[in-house]
Coordinates of C-alpha atoms and ligand atoms in Angstrom, one line a residue:
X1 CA 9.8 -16.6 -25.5
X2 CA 11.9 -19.9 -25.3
X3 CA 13.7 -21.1 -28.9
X4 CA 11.3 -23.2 -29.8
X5 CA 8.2 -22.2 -28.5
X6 CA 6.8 -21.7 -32.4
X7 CA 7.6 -24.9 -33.3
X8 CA 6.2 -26.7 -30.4
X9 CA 3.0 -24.1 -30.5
X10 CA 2.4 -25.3 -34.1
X11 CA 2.7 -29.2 -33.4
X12 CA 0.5 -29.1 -30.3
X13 CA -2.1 -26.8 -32.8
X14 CA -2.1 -29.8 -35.2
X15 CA -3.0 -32.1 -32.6
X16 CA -2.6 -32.6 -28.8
X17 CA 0.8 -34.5 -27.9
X18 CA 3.0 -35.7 -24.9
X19 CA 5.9 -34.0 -24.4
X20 CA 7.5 -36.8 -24.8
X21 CA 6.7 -37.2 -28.6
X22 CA 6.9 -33.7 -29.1
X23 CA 10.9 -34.1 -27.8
X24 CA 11.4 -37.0 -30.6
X25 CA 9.6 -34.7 -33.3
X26 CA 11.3 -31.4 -32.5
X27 CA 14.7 -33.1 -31.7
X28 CA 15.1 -30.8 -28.2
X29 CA 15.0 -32.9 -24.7
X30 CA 12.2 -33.3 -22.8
X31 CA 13.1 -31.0 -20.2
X32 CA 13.6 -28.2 -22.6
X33 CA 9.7 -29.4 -24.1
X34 CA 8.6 -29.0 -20.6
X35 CA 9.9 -25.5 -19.8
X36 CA 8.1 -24.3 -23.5
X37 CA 5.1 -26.2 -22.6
X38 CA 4.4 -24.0 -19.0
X39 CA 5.5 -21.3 -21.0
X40 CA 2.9 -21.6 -23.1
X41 CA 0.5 -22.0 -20.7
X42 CA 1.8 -19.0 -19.0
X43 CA 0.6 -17.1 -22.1
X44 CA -2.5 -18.8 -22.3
X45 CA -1.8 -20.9 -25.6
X46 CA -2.6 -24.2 -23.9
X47 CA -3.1 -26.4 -20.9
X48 CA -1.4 -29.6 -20.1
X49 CA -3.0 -32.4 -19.0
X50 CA -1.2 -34.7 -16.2
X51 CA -2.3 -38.5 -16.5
X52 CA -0.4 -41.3 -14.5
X53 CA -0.3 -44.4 -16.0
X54 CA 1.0 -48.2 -15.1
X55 CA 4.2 -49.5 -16.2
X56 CA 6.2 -52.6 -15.9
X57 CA 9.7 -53.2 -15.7
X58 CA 10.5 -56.7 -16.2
X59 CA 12.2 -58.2 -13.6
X60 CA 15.2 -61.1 -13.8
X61 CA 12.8 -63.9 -14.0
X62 CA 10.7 -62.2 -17.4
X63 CA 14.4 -61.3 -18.9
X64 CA 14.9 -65.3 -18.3
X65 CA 12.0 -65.9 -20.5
X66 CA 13.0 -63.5 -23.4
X67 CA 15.2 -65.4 -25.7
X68 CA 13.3 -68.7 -25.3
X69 CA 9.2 -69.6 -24.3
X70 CA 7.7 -69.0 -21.2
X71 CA 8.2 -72.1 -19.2
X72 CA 4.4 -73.6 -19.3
X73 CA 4.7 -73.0 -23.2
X74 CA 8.0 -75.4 -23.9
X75 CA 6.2 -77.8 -21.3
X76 CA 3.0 -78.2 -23.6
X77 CA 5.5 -78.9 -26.5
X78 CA 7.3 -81.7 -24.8
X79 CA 3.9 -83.3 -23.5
X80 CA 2.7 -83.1 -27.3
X81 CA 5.9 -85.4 -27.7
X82 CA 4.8 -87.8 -24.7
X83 CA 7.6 -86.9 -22.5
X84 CA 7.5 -87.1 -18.7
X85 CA 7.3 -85.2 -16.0
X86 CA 10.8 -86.2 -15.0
X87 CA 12.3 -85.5 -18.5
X88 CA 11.4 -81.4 -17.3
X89 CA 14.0 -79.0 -16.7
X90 CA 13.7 -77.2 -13.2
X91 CA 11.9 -74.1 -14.5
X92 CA 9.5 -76.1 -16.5
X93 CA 8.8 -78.6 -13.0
X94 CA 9.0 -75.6 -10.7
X95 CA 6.4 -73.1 -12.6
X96 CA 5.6 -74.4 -16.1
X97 CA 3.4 -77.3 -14.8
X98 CA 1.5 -74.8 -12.6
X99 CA 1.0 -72.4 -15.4
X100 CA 0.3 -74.9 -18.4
X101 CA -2.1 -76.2 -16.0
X102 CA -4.2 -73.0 -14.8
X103 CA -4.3 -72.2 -18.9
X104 CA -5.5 -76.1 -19.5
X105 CA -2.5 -76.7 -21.7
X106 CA -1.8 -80.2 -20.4
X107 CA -3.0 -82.1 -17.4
X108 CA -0.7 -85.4 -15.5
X109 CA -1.6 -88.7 -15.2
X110 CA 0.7 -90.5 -13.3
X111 CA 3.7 -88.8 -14.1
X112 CA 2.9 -88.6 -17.8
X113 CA 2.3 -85.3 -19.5
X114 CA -1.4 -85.4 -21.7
X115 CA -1.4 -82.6 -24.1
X116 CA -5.1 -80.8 -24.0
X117 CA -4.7 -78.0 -26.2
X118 CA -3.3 -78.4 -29.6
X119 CA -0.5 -77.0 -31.1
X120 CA -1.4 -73.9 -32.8
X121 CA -3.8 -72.8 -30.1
X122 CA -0.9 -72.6 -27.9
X123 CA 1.5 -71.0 -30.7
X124 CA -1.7 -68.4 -30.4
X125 CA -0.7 -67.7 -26.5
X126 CA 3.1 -67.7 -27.0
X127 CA 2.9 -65.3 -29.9
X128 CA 0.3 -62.7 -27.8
X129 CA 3.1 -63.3 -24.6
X130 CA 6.1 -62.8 -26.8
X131 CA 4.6 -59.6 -28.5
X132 CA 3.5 -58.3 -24.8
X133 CA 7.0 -58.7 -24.4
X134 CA 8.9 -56.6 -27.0
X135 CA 6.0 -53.8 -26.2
X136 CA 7.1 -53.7 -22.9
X137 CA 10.3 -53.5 -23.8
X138 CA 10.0 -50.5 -25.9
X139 CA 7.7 -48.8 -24.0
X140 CA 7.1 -50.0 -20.7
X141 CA 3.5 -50.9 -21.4
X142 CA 1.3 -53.6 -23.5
X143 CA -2.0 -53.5 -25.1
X144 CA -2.8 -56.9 -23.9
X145 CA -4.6 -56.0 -20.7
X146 CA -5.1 -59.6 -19.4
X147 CA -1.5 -60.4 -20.4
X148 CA -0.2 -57.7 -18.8
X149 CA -2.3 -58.3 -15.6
X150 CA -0.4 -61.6 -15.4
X151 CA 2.4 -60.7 -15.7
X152 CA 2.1 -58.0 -12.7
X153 CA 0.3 -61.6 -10.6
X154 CA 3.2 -63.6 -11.5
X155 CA 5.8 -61.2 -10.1
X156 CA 7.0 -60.8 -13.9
X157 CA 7.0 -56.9 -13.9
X158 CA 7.4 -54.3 -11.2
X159 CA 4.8 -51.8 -10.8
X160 CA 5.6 -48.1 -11.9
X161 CA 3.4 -45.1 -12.3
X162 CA 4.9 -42.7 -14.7
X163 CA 3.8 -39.5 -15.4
X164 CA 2.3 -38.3 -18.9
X165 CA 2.0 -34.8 -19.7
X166 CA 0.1 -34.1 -22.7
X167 CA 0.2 -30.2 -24.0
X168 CA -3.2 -29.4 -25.8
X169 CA -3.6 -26.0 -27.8
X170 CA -6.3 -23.9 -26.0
X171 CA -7.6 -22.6 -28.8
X172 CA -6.0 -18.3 -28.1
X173 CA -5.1 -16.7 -31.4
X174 CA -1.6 -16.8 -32.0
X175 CA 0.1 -13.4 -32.8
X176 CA 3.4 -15.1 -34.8
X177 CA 5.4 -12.1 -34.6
X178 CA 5.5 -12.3 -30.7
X179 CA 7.7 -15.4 -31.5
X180 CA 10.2 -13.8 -33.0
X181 CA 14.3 -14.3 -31.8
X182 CA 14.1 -10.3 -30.3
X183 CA 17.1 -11.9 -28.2
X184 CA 20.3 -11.0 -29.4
X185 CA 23.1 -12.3 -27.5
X186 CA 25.5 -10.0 -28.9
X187 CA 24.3 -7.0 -27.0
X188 CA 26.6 -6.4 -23.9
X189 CA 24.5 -6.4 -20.5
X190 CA 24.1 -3.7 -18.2
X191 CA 26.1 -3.8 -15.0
X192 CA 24.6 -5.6 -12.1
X193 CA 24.8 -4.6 -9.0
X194 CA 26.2 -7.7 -7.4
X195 CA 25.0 -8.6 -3.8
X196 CA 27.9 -8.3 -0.9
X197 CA 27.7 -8.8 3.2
X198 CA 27.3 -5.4 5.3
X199 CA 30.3 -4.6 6.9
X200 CA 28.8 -5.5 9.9
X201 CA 28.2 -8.7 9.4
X202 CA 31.6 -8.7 7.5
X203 CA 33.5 -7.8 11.0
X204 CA 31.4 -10.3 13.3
X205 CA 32.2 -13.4 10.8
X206 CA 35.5 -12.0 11.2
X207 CA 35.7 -11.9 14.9
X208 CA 34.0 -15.4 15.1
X209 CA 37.1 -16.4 13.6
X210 CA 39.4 -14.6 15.4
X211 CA 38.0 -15.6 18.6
X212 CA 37.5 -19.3 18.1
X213 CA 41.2 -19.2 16.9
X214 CA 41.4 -18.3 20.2
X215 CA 40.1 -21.1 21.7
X216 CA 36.7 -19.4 22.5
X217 CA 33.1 -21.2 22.6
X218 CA 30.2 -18.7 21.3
X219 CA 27.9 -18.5 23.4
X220 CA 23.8 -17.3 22.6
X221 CA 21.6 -15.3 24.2
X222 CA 18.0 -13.1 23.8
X223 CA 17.9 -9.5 23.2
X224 CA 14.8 -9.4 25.4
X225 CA 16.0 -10.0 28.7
X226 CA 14.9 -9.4 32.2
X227 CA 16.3 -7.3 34.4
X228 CA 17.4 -10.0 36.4
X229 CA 20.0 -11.2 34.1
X230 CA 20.6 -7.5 32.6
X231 CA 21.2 -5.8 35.9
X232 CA 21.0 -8.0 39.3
X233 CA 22.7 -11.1 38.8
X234 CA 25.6 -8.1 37.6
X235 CA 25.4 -7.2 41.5
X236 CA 24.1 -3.6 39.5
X237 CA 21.7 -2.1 42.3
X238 CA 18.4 -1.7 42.0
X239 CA 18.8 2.2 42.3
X240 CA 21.3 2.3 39.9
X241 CA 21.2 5.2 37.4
X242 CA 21.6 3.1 34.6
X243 CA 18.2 1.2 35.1
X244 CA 16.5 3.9 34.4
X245 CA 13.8 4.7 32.0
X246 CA 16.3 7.1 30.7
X247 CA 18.6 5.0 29.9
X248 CA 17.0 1.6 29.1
X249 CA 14.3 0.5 27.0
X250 CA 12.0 -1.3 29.1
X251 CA 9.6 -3.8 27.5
X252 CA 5.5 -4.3 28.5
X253 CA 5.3 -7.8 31.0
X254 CA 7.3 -9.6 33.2
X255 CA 10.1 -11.7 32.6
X256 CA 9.4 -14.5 35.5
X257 CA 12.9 -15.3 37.5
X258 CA 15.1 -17.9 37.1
X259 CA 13.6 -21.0 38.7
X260 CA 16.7 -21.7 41.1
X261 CA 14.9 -19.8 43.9
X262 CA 18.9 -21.0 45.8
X263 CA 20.3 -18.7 43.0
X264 CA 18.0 -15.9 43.6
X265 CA 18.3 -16.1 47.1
X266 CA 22.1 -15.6 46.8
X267 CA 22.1 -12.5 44.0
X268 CA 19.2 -11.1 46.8
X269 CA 21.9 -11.4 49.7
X270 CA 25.0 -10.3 47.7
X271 CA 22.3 -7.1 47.1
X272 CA 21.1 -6.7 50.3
X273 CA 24.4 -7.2 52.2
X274 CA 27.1 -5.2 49.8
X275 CA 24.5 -2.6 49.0
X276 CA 22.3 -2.4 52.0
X277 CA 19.1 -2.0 50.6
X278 CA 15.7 -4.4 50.6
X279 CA 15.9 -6.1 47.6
X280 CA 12.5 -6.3 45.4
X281 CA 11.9 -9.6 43.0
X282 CA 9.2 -7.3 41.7
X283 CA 12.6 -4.7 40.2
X284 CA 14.0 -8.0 38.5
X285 CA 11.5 -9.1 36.9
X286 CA 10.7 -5.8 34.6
X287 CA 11.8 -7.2 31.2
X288 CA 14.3 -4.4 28.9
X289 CA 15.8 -5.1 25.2
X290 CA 19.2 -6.0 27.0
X291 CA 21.6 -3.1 27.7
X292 CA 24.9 -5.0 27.1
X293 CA 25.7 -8.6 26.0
X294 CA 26.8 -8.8 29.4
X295 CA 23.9 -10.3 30.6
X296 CA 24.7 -13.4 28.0
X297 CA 28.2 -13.7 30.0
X298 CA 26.0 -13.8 33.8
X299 CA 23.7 -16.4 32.4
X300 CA 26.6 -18.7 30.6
X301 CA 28.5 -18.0 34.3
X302 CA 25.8 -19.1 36.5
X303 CA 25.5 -22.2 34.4
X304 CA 28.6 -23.4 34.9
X305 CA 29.1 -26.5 37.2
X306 CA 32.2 -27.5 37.7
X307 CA 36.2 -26.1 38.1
X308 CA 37.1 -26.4 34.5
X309 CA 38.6 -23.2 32.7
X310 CA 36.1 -21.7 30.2
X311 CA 36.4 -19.3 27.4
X312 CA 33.3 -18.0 26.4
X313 CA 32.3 -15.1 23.8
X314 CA 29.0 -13.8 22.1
X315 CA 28.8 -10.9 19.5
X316 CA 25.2 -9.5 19.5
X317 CA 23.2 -6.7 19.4
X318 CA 22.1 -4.4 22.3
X319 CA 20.1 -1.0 23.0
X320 CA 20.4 2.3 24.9
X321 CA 18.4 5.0 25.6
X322 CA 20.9 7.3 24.5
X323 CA 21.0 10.2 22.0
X324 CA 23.0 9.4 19.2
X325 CA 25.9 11.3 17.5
X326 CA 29.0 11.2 15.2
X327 CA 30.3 8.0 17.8
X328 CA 26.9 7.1 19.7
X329 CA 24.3 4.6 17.9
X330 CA 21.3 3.7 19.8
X331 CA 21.5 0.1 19.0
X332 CA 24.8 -1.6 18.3
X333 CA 26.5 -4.7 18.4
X334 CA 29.1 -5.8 21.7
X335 CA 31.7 -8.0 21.3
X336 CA 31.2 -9.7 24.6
X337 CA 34.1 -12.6 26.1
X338 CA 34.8 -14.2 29.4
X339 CA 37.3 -16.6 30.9
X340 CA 36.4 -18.5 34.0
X341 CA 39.4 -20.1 34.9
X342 CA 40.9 -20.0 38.6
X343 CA 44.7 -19.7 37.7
X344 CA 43.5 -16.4 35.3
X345 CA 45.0 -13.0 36.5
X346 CA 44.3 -9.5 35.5
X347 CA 47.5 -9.2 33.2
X348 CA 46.0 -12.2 31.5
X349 CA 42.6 -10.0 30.8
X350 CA 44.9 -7.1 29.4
X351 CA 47.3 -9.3 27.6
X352 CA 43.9 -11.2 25.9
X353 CA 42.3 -7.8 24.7
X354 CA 45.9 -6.5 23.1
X355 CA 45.9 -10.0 20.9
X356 CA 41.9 -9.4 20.2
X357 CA 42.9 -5.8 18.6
X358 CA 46.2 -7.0 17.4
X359 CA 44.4 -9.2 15.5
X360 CA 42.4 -6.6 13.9
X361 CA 44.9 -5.0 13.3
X362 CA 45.2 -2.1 16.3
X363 CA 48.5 -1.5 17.6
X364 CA 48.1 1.6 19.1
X365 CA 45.4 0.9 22.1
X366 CA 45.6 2.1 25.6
X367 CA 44.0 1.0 29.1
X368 CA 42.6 3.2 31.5
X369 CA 41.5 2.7 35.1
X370 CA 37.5 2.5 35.1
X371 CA 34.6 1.8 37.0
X372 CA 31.0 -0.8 36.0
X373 CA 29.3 -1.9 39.4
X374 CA 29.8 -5.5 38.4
X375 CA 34.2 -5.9 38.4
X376 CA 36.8 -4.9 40.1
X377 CA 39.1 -3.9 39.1
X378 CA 37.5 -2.3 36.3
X379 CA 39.6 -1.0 32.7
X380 CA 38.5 1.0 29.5
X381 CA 40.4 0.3 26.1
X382 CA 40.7 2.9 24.2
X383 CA 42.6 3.5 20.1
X384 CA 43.8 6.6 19.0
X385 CA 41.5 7.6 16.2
X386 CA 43.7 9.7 13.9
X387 CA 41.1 11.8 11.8
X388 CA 39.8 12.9 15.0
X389 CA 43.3 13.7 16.7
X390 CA 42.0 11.4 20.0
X391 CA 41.6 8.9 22.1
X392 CA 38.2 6.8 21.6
X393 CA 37.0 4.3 23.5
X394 CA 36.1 0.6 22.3
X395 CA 35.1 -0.8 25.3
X396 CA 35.0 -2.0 29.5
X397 CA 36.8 -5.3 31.1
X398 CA 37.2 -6.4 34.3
X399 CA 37.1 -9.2 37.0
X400 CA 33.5 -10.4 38.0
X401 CA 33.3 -8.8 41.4
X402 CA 33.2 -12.2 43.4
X403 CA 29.4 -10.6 44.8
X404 CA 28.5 -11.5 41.1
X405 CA 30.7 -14.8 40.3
X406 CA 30.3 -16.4 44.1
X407 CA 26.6 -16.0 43.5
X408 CA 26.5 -17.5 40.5
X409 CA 28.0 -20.1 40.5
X410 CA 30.7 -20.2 43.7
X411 CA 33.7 -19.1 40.9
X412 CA 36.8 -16.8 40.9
X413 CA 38.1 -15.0 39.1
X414 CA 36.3 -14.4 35.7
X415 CA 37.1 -12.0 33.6
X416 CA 35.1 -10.8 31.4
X417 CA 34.9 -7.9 28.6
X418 CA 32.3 -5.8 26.9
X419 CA 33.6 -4.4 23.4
X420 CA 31.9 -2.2 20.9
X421 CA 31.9 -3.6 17.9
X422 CA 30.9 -0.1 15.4
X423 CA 33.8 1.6 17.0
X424 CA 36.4 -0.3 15.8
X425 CA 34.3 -0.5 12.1
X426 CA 34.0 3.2 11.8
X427 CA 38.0 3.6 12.3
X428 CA 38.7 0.8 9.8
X429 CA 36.4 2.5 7.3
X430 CA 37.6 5.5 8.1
X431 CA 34.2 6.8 8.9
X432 CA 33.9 10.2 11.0
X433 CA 30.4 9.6 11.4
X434 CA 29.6 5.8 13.3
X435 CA 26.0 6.4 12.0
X436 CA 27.0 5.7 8.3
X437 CA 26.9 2.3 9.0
X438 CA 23.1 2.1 9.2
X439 CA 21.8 4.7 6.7
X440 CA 21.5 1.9 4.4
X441 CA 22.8 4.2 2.0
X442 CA 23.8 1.5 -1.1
X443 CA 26.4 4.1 -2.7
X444 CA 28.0 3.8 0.8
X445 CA 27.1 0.0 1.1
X446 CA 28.6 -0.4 -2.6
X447 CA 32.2 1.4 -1.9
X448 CA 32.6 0.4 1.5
X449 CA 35.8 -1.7 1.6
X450 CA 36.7 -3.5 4.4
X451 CA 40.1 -5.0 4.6
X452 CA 40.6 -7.7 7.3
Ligands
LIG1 N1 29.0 -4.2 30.0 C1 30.0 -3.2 29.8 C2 29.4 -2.1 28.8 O1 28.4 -2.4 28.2 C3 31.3 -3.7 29.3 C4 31.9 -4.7 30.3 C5 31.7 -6.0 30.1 C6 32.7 -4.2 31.3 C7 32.3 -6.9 31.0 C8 33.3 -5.1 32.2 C9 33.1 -6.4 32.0 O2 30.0 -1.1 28.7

């Protein structure tokens, strides 16, 4: 229960009240009132009852009027003293004659002002106007509904619907003793656990920064993909081990090919010419959950138009058909990067992968001479992992074969990398098992502390 709520429960009982008086009578603000009022209702003490009602707010003209008469008033008084219609001041020409004359105060006959209403009848309207007045002032409303209605006509007041709540007691016997302070504020509180970012999502914020420091662009892709981006426009043949079921997750439906039927026609002939083989549109467009971010960098390569060096990366998740162990997940994340740039050369490619792991803090990596169908020359990093007393690999890099970058886009050389991003997570936590990271296990999520 809210302080309060007993006090405000026993006014509304008395009688039904707006939270606005039952702020001035309790001495808490309205918003407080409000909270106790749907907490009430919550606990089915009472209802409140939502009204909107019209208010005026004077404008400049009505604050004009308020130490003085309204204009058609002070014009009665000087025709009651024969003046003329020249003698008026500019208010009293420009809207007291039209209003003393719709309320029959005075009429003109040739530029003389002829009282028709005396004195005190008049007195009467200026004191029921002036009265309006200091009710609106107070409370934004009056009780005289055909003064107010004027007053709204002759652009006097502003319109304003304000909200009223009124809280009315419903009646549910009250059990006082629920409404006693069981709060004490002296009492320590438990520990919370306090929310914190996987490590995961830790190390990719991380490397975002690392590699735009770098001068990189992020670049986006699906996880569904066709095979057309996962495998062929990667010059990866349509035999190829690695397409198998065995090794890929293939999805129900077709992924439709790109619609540059050009650009199709050239992956087909890189196919059919470097690997001899008829090459099936039918192969390309089986849709997979994408085996390697790779296919992001063939997509971001064949979109590119012009000569201009580009630096492109994308951290994302990908999925193999692959039984796991203590460094094999099923699913993990690739830390993915390309530079299309013609003066780029392959000590440029190792020199940019010792900076991205210097960064994180590995010194101690190694390259070794590898092979993926879609660069040439082809490398594997690889860190020495203490614990384990060897070498692990992080990761493949390479050049685009030019059957991949020629097709794509008529480029050379790109080079391009495919990183694991777990690998390098597990050795900073100093995991010997990589599938720690995804037991969801909130001691493990609690302790884990990753130092970047
Ligand atoms: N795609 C490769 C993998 O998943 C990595 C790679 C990317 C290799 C780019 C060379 C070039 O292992």
């Amino acid at each position: 229960m809210y302080k309060g709520s007993d006090k405000v429960l026993r006014l509304i009982i008395s009688a039904r009240r707006t939270t606005a008086e039952i702020a001035k009578e309790t001495g808490l603000n309205e918003d407080s009132i409000r909270r106790i009022a749907e907490a009430l209702k919550g606990d089915g003490y009472a209802t409140i009852e939502t009204t909107e009602s019209l208010h005026g707010i004077p404008t400049a003209e009505l604050e004009r009027y308020a130490g003085s008469v309204f204009p058609e008033v002070s014009v009665h008084r000087k025709a009651l003293r024969g003046a003329m219609v020249a003698d008026l001041t500019p208010d009293e020409k420009s809207i007291g004659i039209r209003w003393a004359r719709v309320k029959g105060f005075i009429a003109i006959e040739g530029g003389k002002l002829v009282p028709e209403k005396d004195e005190s009848e008049v007195g009467e309207v200026a004191k029921r106007m002036s009265e309006a007045f200091s009710q609106l002032a107070r409370s934004g409303r009056c009780e005289d509904a055909e003064i107010f209605e004027e007053l709204f006509e002759r652009r006097l007041l502003e319109r304003k619907l304000v909200k009223t709540n009124t809280v009315i007691y419903s009646g549910k016997k009250v059990d006082w003793s629920l409404f006693e302070e069981k709060f004490d504020v002296n009492v320590p509180g438990q520990n919370a656990r306090v929310g914190k970012n996987h490590p995961v999502t830790k190390l990719t914020n991380h490397l975002r920064t690392i590699m735009s420091e770098l001068g990189f662009q992020e670049m986006e892709g699906d996880i569904i993909e066709s095979s057309f981006w996962n495998f062929d426009a990667l010059f990866q043949p349509q035999d190829h081990p690695a397409r198998e079921l065995a090794d890929t997750f293939y999805i129900k439906g077709d992924s439709p090919l790109p619609e540059d039927e050009e650009l199709v026609s050239r992956v087909k002939k890189a196919h059919e010419e470097g690997w001899k083989y008829q090459w099936d549109p039918k192969e390309a467009s089986k849709t997979v959950l994408r085996t390697h971010t790779t296919a992001v960098s063939a997509r971001y390569v064949a979109a590119i138009k012009d000569k201009r060096p580009r630096k492109y990366f994308a951290i994302g998740r990908v999925f193999r058909n692959e039984a796991t162990d203590y460094k094999h997940l099923a699913e993990f994340h690739q830390i993915e990067g390309i530079i299309a740039w013609e003066g780029a050369t392959f000590t440029d490619l190792l020199g940019v992968l010792k900076e991205i792991y210097g960064k994180l803090g590995f010194e101690k990596i190694r390259f070794r001479p590898s092979f993926f169908p879609y660069t040439e020359p082809s490398l594997e990093i690889e860190v020495y992992f203490e614990e384990r007393k060897q070498w692990m690999e992080l990761g493949g890099a390479g050049i685009f074969r030019p059957e991949v970058s020629i097709p794509l886009a008529g480029v050379y050389p790109v080079l391009a990398w495919g990183l694991s991003l777990e690998r390098p997570l597990m050795l900073k936590l100093e995991l010997d098992d990589i599938r720690d990271l995804y037991r969801n296990d909130v001691d493990f999520l609690t302790s884990a502390r990753l130092d970047l």
